[in-house]
Each structure stands twice: as C-alpha cells, then as structure tokens.
mmCIF file of C-alpha atoms in Angstrom:
data_model
loop_
_atom_site.group_PDB
_atom_site.id
_atom_site.type_symbol
_atom_site.label_atom_id
_atom_site.label_comp_id
_atom_site.label_asym_id
_atom_site.label_seq_id
_atom_site.Cartn_x
_atom_site.Cartn_y
_atom_site.Cartn_z
ATOM 1 C CA GLU A 1 -241.956 -20.780 -56.103
ATOM 2 C CA VAL A 2 -244.208 -19.004 -53.639
ATOM 3 C CA GLN A 3 -244.107 -15.325 -54.526
ATOM 4 C CA LEU A 4 -246.032 -12.063 -54.365
ATOM 5 C CA VAL A 5 -245.416 -9.197 -56.775
ATOM 6 C CA GLU A 6 -247.056 -5.812 -56.210
ATOM 7 C CA SER A 7 -247.629 -3.123 -58.800
ATOM 8 C CA GLY A 8 -249.654 0.022 -59.323
ATOM 9 C CA GLY A 9 -247.956 2.521 -57.053
ATOM 10 C CA GLY A 10 -247.220 6.064 -58.099
ATOM 11 C CA LEU A 11 -247.539 9.787 -57.422
ATOM 12 C CA MET A 12 -251.058 11.003 -56.772
ATOM 13 C CA HIS A 13 -252.720 14.242 -55.710
ATOM 14 C CA PRO A 14 -254.814 14.391 -52.549
ATOM 15 C CA GLY A 15 -258.342 13.235 -53.257
ATOM 16 C CA GLY A 16 -257.254 10.960 -56.063
ATOM 17 C CA SER A 17 -257.703 7.226 -56.552
ATOM 18 C CA LEU A 18 -255.287 4.394 -57.202
ATOM 19 C CA ARG A 19 -255.540 0.629 -57.463
ATOM 20 C CA LEU A 20 -252.722 -1.575 -56.270
ATOM 21 C CA SER A 21 -252.299 -5.127 -57.529
ATOM 22 C CA CYS A 22 -250.543 -8.105 -55.992
ATOM 23 C CA ALA A 23 -249.985 -11.115 -58.230
ATOM 24 C CA ALA A 24 -249.493 -14.388 -56.408
ATOM 25 C CA SER A 25 -247.679 -17.491 -57.632
ATOM 26 C CA GLY A 26 -247.145 -20.853 -56.004
ATOM 27 C CA PHE A 27 -250.363 -20.686 -53.984
ATOM 28 C CA SER A 28 -253.983 -19.577 -54.343
ATOM 29 C CA VAL A 29 -255.132 -16.215 -52.999
ATOM 30 C CA SER A 30 -258.662 -17.583 -52.736
ATOM 31 C CA SER A 31 -257.597 -20.326 -50.308
ATOM 32 C CA ASN A 32 -255.721 -18.026 -47.991
ATOM 33 C CA TYR A 33 -256.187 -14.909 -45.943
ATOM 34 C CA MET A 34 -254.466 -12.016 -47.704
ATOM 35 C CA SER A 35 -253.474 -8.652 -46.254
ATOM 36 C CA TRP A 36 -252.097 -5.246 -47.077
ATOM 37 C CA VAL A 37 -249.539 -3.649 -44.756
ATOM 38 C CA ARG A 38 -248.018 -0.210 -45.286
ATOM 39 C CA GLN A 39 -244.932 1.626 -44.127
ATOM 40 C CA ALA A 40 -244.651 5.402 -44.242
ATOM 41 C CA PRO A 41 -241.187 6.794 -45.041
ATOM 42 C CA GLY A 42 -238.841 6.178 -42.120
ATOM 43 C CA LYS A 43 -241.663 4.774 -39.999
ATOM 44 C CA GLY A 44 -242.889 1.415 -38.756
ATOM 45 C CA LEU A 45 -245.328 -1.092 -40.151
ATOM 46 C CA ASN A 46 -249.087 -0.585 -40.138
ATOM 47 C CA TRP A 47 -251.702 -3.151 -41.038
ATOM 48 C CA VAL A 48 -254.226 -1.818 -43.569
ATOM 49 C CA SER A 49 -256.687 -4.520 -44.565
ATOM 50 C CA ILE A 50 -257.365 -8.261 -44.773
ATOM 51 C CA ILE A 51 -259.597 -10.504 -46.859
ATOM 52 C CA TYR A 52 -260.461 -13.948 -45.547
ATOM 53 C CA TYR A 53 -260.877 -16.972 -47.808
ATOM 54 C CA THR A 54 -264.587 -16.622 -47.062
ATOM 55 C CA GLY A 55 -264.504 -13.193 -48.700
ATOM 56 C CA ASN A 56 -265.009 -11.291 -45.456
ATOM 57 C CA THR A 57 -263.026 -8.072 -45.362
ATOM 58 C CA TYR A 58 -261.699 -5.901 -42.555
ATOM 59 C CA TYR A 59 -259.927 -2.550 -42.446
ATOM 60 C CA ALA A 60 -257.868 -0.338 -40.198
ATOM 61 C CA ASP A 61 -259.854 2.640 -38.907
ATOM 62 C CA SER A 62 -257.585 5.019 -40.830
ATOM 63 C CA VAL A 63 -258.696 3.633 -44.214
ATOM 64 C CA GLU A 64 -262.230 2.353 -43.482
ATOM 65 C CA GLY A 65 -264.647 3.702 -46.070
ATOM 66 C CA ARG A 66 -261.877 4.850 -48.428
ATOM 67 C CA PHE A 67 -259.997 1.641 -49.309
ATOM 68 C CA THR A 68 -261.419 -1.610 -50.631
ATOM 69 C CA ILE A 69 -259.621 -4.950 -50.678
ATOM 70 C CA SER A 70 -260.638 -7.530 -53.267
ATOM 71 C CA ARG A 71 -259.309 -10.475 -55.259
ATOM 72 C CA ASP A 72 -259.603 -11.965 -58.714
ATOM 73 C CA ILE A 73 -259.505 -15.722 -58.467
ATOM 74 C CA SER A 74 -258.970 -16.251 -62.209
ATOM 75 C CA ARG A 75 -255.926 -13.965 -62.132
ATOM 76 C CA ASN A 76 -254.798 -15.148 -58.668
ATOM 77 C CA THR A 77 -254.383 -11.487 -57.791
ATOM 78 C CA LEU A 78 -255.141 -9.342 -54.767
ATOM 79 C CA TYR A 79 -256.146 -5.694 -55.115
ATOM 80 C CA LEU A 80 -256.383 -2.581 -52.995
ATOM 81 C CA GLN A 81 -258.604 0.170 -54.357
ATOM 82 C CA MET A 82 -257.596 3.419 -52.700
ATOM 83 C CA ASN A 83 -259.979 6.369 -52.949
ATOM 84 C CA SER A 84 -259.969 9.846 -51.398
ATOM 85 C CA LEU A 85 -256.227 9.634 -50.954
ATOM 86 C CA ARG A 86 -254.596 11.740 -48.268
ATOM 87 C CA VAL A 87 -251.034 12.926 -47.787
ATOM 88 C CA GLU A 88 -250.799 10.573 -44.804
ATOM 89 C CA ASP A 89 -251.453 7.582 -47.099
ATOM 90 C CA THR A 90 -247.951 8.048 -48.500
ATOM 91 C CA ALA A 91 -246.137 4.766 -47.879
ATOM 92 C CA VAL A 92 -244.720 1.606 -49.308
ATOM 93 C CA TYR A 93 -247.585 -0.860 -49.558
ATOM 94 C CA TYR A 94 -246.874 -4.539 -49.072
ATOM 95 C CA CYS A 95 -249.212 -7.417 -49.733
ATOM 96 C CA ALA A 96 -248.768 -10.433 -47.500
ATOM 97 C CA ARG A 97 -250.136 -13.920 -47.304
ATOM 98 C CA THR A 98 -251.685 -14.325 -43.881
ATOM 99 C CA THR A 99 -251.533 -17.852 -42.546
ATOM 100 C CA VAL A 100 -253.619 -19.035 -39.637
ATOM 101 C CA THR A 101 -251.644 -21.054 -37.092
ATOM 102 C CA SER A 102 -252.781 -22.770 -33.911
ATOM 103 C CA SER A 103 -252.624 -19.579 -31.864
ATOM 104 C CA SER A 104 -252.036 -16.695 -34.212
ATOM 105 C CA ASP A 105 -252.322 -15.527 -37.760
ATOM 106 C CA VAL A 106 -249.091 -14.438 -39.341
ATOM 107 C CA PHE A 107 -247.841 -12.558 -42.366
ATOM 108 C CA ASP A 108 -245.617 -15.333 -43.676
ATOM 109 C CA ILE A 109 -245.030 -14.354 -47.303
ATOM 110 C CA TRP A 110 -244.475 -10.724 -48.348
ATOM 111 C CA GLY A 111 -244.207 -8.954 -51.649
ATOM 112 C CA GLN A 112 -241.432 -6.505 -52.412
ATOM 113 C CA GLY A 113 -243.705 -3.500 -51.929
ATOM 114 C CA THR A 114 -245.011 -0.719 -54.153
ATOM 115 C CA LYS A 115 -244.547 2.954 -53.332
ATOM 116 C CA VAL A 116 -247.474 5.351 -53.147
ATOM 117 C CA THR A 117 -246.828 9.065 -52.804
ATOM 118 C CA VAL A 118 -249.678 11.500 -52.212
ATOM 119 C CA SER A 119 -248.665 15.103 -52.625
ATOM 120 C CA SER A 120 -250.030 18.341 -53.982
ATOM 121 C CA ASP B 1 -257.158 -0.983 -29.789
ATOM 122 C CA ILE B 2 -254.302 -3.114 -28.519
ATOM 123 C CA GLN B 3 -251.031 -1.199 -28.315
ATOM 124 C CA LEU B 4 -247.635 -2.879 -28.486
ATOM 125 C CA THR B 5 -244.646 -1.140 -26.925
ATOM 126 C CA GLN B 6 -241.175 -2.377 -27.791
ATOM 127 C CA SER B 7 -238.060 -1.642 -25.806
ATOM 128 C CA PRO B 8 -235.524 -0.477 -26.424
ATOM 129 C CA SER B 9 -236.254 1.564 -29.570
ATOM 130 C CA SER B 10 -232.680 1.001 -30.641
ATOM 131 C CA LEU B 11 -229.577 -0.707 -29.377
ATOM 132 C CA SER B 12 -225.945 -1.122 -30.324
ATOM 133 C CA ALA B 13 -224.331 -4.525 -30.159
ATOM 134 C CA SER B 14 -221.314 -6.435 -31.418
ATOM 135 C CA VAL B 15 -221.047 -9.611 -33.427
ATOM 136 C CA GLY B 16 -221.313 -12.525 -31.024
ATOM 137 C CA ASP B 17 -223.412 -10.655 -28.462
ATOM 138 C CA ARG B 18 -226.706 -11.800 -27.018
ATOM 139 C CA VAL B 19 -229.529 -9.338 -27.663
ATOM 140 C CA THR B 20 -232.922 -9.165 -25.973
ATOM 141 C CA ILE B 21 -235.882 -7.129 -27.220
ATOM 142 C CA THR B 22 -239.113 -6.868 -25.277
ATOM 143 C CA CYS B 23 -242.660 -6.246 -26.431
ATOM 144 C CA ARG B 24 -245.422 -5.306 -24.023
ATOM 145 C CA ALA B 25 -249.080 -5.454 -24.972
ATOM 146 C CA SER B 26 -251.676 -3.073 -23.536
ATOM 147 C CA GLN B 27 -253.911 -6.051 -22.681
ATOM 148 C CA ASN B 28 -253.746 -9.818 -22.548
ATOM 149 C CA ILE B 29 -253.110 -11.269 -26.012
ATOM 150 C CA ASN B 30 -252.346 -14.851 -24.895
ATOM 151 C CA SER B 31 -249.779 -16.116 -27.416
ATOM 152 C CA PHE B 32 -251.057 -14.171 -30.427
ATOM 153 C CA LEU B 33 -247.657 -12.526 -30.919
ATOM 154 C CA ASN B 34 -245.277 -12.688 -33.868
ATOM 155 C CA TRP B 35 -241.821 -11.266 -34.588
ATOM 156 C CA TYR B 36 -240.454 -9.945 -37.888
ATOM 157 C CA GLN B 37 -237.067 -8.778 -39.129
ATOM 158 C CA GLN B 38 -236.667 -6.007 -41.676
ATOM 159 C CA THR B 39 -233.445 -4.908 -43.336
ATOM 160 C CA PRO B 40 -233.266 -1.521 -45.118
ATOM 161 C CA GLY B 41 -235.090 -1.417 -48.439
ATOM 162 C CA LYS B 42 -236.540 -4.903 -48.077
ATOM 163 C CA ALA B 43 -239.814 -6.429 -47.018
ATOM 164 C CA PRO B 44 -240.182 -7.786 -43.488
ATOM 165 C CA GLU B 45 -239.586 -11.480 -42.885
ATOM 166 C CA LEU B 46 -241.340 -13.657 -40.331
ATOM 167 C CA LEU B 47 -239.038 -14.960 -37.600
ATOM 168 C CA ILE B 48 -241.277 -16.328 -34.856
ATOM 169 C CA HIS B 49 -245.011 -16.903 -34.566
ATOM 170 C CA SER B 50 -247.313 -17.756 -31.704
ATOM 171 C CA ALA B 51 -244.822 -16.138 -29.317
ATOM 172 C CA SER B 52 -242.249 -18.922 -29.399
ATOM 173 C CA THR B 53 -242.472 -21.012 -32.585
ATOM 174 C CA LEU B 54 -239.523 -20.557 -34.905
ATOM 175 C CA GLN B 55 -240.541 -20.105 -38.538
ATOM 176 C CA SER B 56 -239.147 -22.725 -40.879
ATOM 177 C CA GLY B 57 -235.724 -21.751 -42.182
ATOM 178 C CA VAL B 58 -234.965 -19.228 -39.447
ATOM 179 C CA PRO B 59 -231.678 -19.846 -37.605
ATOM 180 C CA SER B 60 -231.958 -21.352 -34.148
ATOM 181 C CA ARG B 61 -230.079 -18.424 -32.574
ATOM 182 C CA PHE B 62 -233.439 -16.630 -32.660
ATOM 183 C CA SER B 63 -235.927 -17.487 -29.932
ATOM 184 C CA GLY B 64 -239.110 -16.044 -28.510
ATOM 185 C CA SER B 65 -240.886 -16.331 -25.204
ATOM 186 C CA GLY B 66 -243.748 -14.908 -23.206
ATOM 187 C CA SER B 67 -247.509 -14.906 -23.019
ATOM 188 C CA GLY B 68 -250.236 -12.590 -21.837
ATOM 189 C CA THR B 69 -248.769 -9.100 -22.019
ATOM 190 C CA ASP B 70 -244.986 -9.533 -21.899
ATOM 191 C CA PHE B 71 -242.904 -11.037 -24.665
ATOM 192 C CA THR B 72 -239.228 -11.337 -25.515
ATOM 193 C CA LEU B 73 -237.188 -11.882 -28.644
ATOM 194 C CA THR B 74 -233.665 -13.129 -28.000
ATOM 195 C CA ILE B 75 -230.854 -13.344 -30.522
ATOM 196 C CA ASN B 76 -227.873 -15.409 -29.404
ATOM 197 C CA ASN B 77 -224.454 -15.055 -31.025
ATOM 198 C CA LEU B 78 -225.432 -11.994 -33.087
ATOM 199 C CA GLN B 79 -224.324 -12.290 -36.701
ATOM 200 C CA PRO B 80 -223.601 -9.484 -39.223
ATOM 201 C CA GLU B 81 -226.809 -10.253 -41.122
ATOM 202 C CA ASP B 82 -228.843 -9.741 -37.924
ATOM 203 C CA PHE B 83 -228.314 -5.978 -37.871
ATOM 204 C CA ALA B 84 -231.819 -4.901 -38.786
ATOM 205 C CA THR B 85 -235.079 -3.601 -37.357
ATOM 206 C CA TYR B 86 -237.320 -5.993 -35.463
ATOM 207 C CA TYR B 87 -241.073 -5.686 -35.043
ATOM 208 C CA CYS B 88 -243.534 -7.509 -32.841
ATOM 209 C CA GLN B 89 -247.124 -7.899 -34.069
ATOM 210 C CA GLN B 90 -250.314 -9.091 -32.409
ATOM 211 C CA SER B 91 -253.281 -10.811 -34.010
ATOM 212 C CA HIS B 92 -255.462 -11.266 -30.923
ATOM 213 C CA THR B 93 -257.716 -8.330 -31.785
ATOM 214 C CA SER B 94 -257.346 -6.976 -35.285
ATOM 215 C CA ARG B 95 -253.642 -6.623 -36.071
ATOM 216 C CA THR B 96 -251.100 -4.119 -34.812
ATOM 217 C CA PHE B 97 -247.324 -3.795 -34.826
ATOM 218 C CA GLY B 98 -244.903 -2.488 -32.285
ATOM 219 C CA GLN B 99 -242.915 0.613 -33.217
ATOM 220 C CA GLY B 100 -239.783 -1.394 -33.985
ATOM 221 C CA THR B 101 -236.351 -1.926 -32.466
ATOM 222 C CA GLN B 102 -233.308 -1.076 -34.539
ATOM 223 C CA VAL B 103 -230.257 -3.246 -33.848
ATOM 224 C CA GLU B 104 -227.101 -1.407 -34.886
ATOM 225 C CA ILE B 105 -223.452 -2.354 -35.016
ATOM 226 C CA LYS B 106 -221.420 -1.099 -32.046
#
C-alpha cells in the first residue's frame, strides 16, 4: 500500500529546533519528488519545500535559510529540519509525494500530518 | 510570486446541486493548475490535475476546465461527502495554493 506517515511534531519555544520525519511505504522517496506542505490553524495550505529525485531542493521564502529538507534512502524517509522556529511556523505539517505529469506537478499522496506548535 | 484567488470563499448548497468554484491566477500559468478537496481533520486529496484531468478514483461528477489565468472546478449532483473545502494550486512557478472555498450544506 502506498502510504506516508509523519512524526516528530510537538510543542516548541521560539528559536528552537525540531526535525519532522515522513516514512514512505509502497514507493521510493529517492525516485520521486517529495514535498512538505503546512496548514496553520484554521487557515489554508502553504507549500514549504520540495526535494527532487536529483537531490535539488527548493524552499518557500518564509522558511528559506531556516528549514532543510532531506531524505534517507536506506530508511525510505523524508525529513524536515526546522531551526530558528517562529510562532508563525505553528501548523500541521504534511509530507506529500509530488508526481510530475505532462503539464503539472501534483501532490498526489499525502500523509496524515504532524502538528507543530511554537509558543512561549 | 503567482497569486491564486478563489471565488467564492464559501458557498451553501444542497444535495443534488451543481456547484462551480473559480480560481484566477495573477499571471498566465498555462494548464499548471490542480484541485484538491479537504474535509475537516484530514489531509487534502487530489481531485484534478493539469486543469482538467480527473485523478484516478475520483467520481466523474467532478470536472475541471480552463487555461491561462482562469480556471473552474465544477461538481455536478453534489453528494453529502462533497461538503468540504476545495483548494486550487499552481505549479507553473514554484507552488502556491488558493485561499480555499468552503462548500457548506444549505
């Protein structure tokens, strides 16, 4: 079964660090684009970061320089290292497989999400 | 950055109704437009990609159209499980989402 399971969320103070994990099954994270998308409480969806199968990485301006996306091929797991956390980083974080189609790339498989709360 | 503006932000409809949601991009994004459905407490699910291609397993009452800057999601014969929030998303330049359209029961 194709599945993504996130973990690692929690309550953090501003300025702290946290690493989110996303374990994949049924497909290889190294052969796909993989993304992180977040959703603040009661708000819409916001794309955070993507890693291509080439290893190239890209970030939203709001997290550039603070967050790092990576993967462990042996564990078939995606990560998001979050440093210098801010109150506005509070959100549910979803990992998503990102599939390239003929005229788009799409988030076609999503995890259940992990909640990150940043508060003093 | 490319902005996506959905309208309306919310709507009320009845089972069996036809519902139309629009998504306008701030610049030409060709057909790099996808639609997602999200029910409360759950992850989003892909409905339509490349503006008009129905994702495998999605009921045929959902359809998408448009190109360039103006796009539409149509739901025919609205079913109880369709009451949810719908998001458009572009992948032409980076990736951004619309603000969402909540479809509520009238």
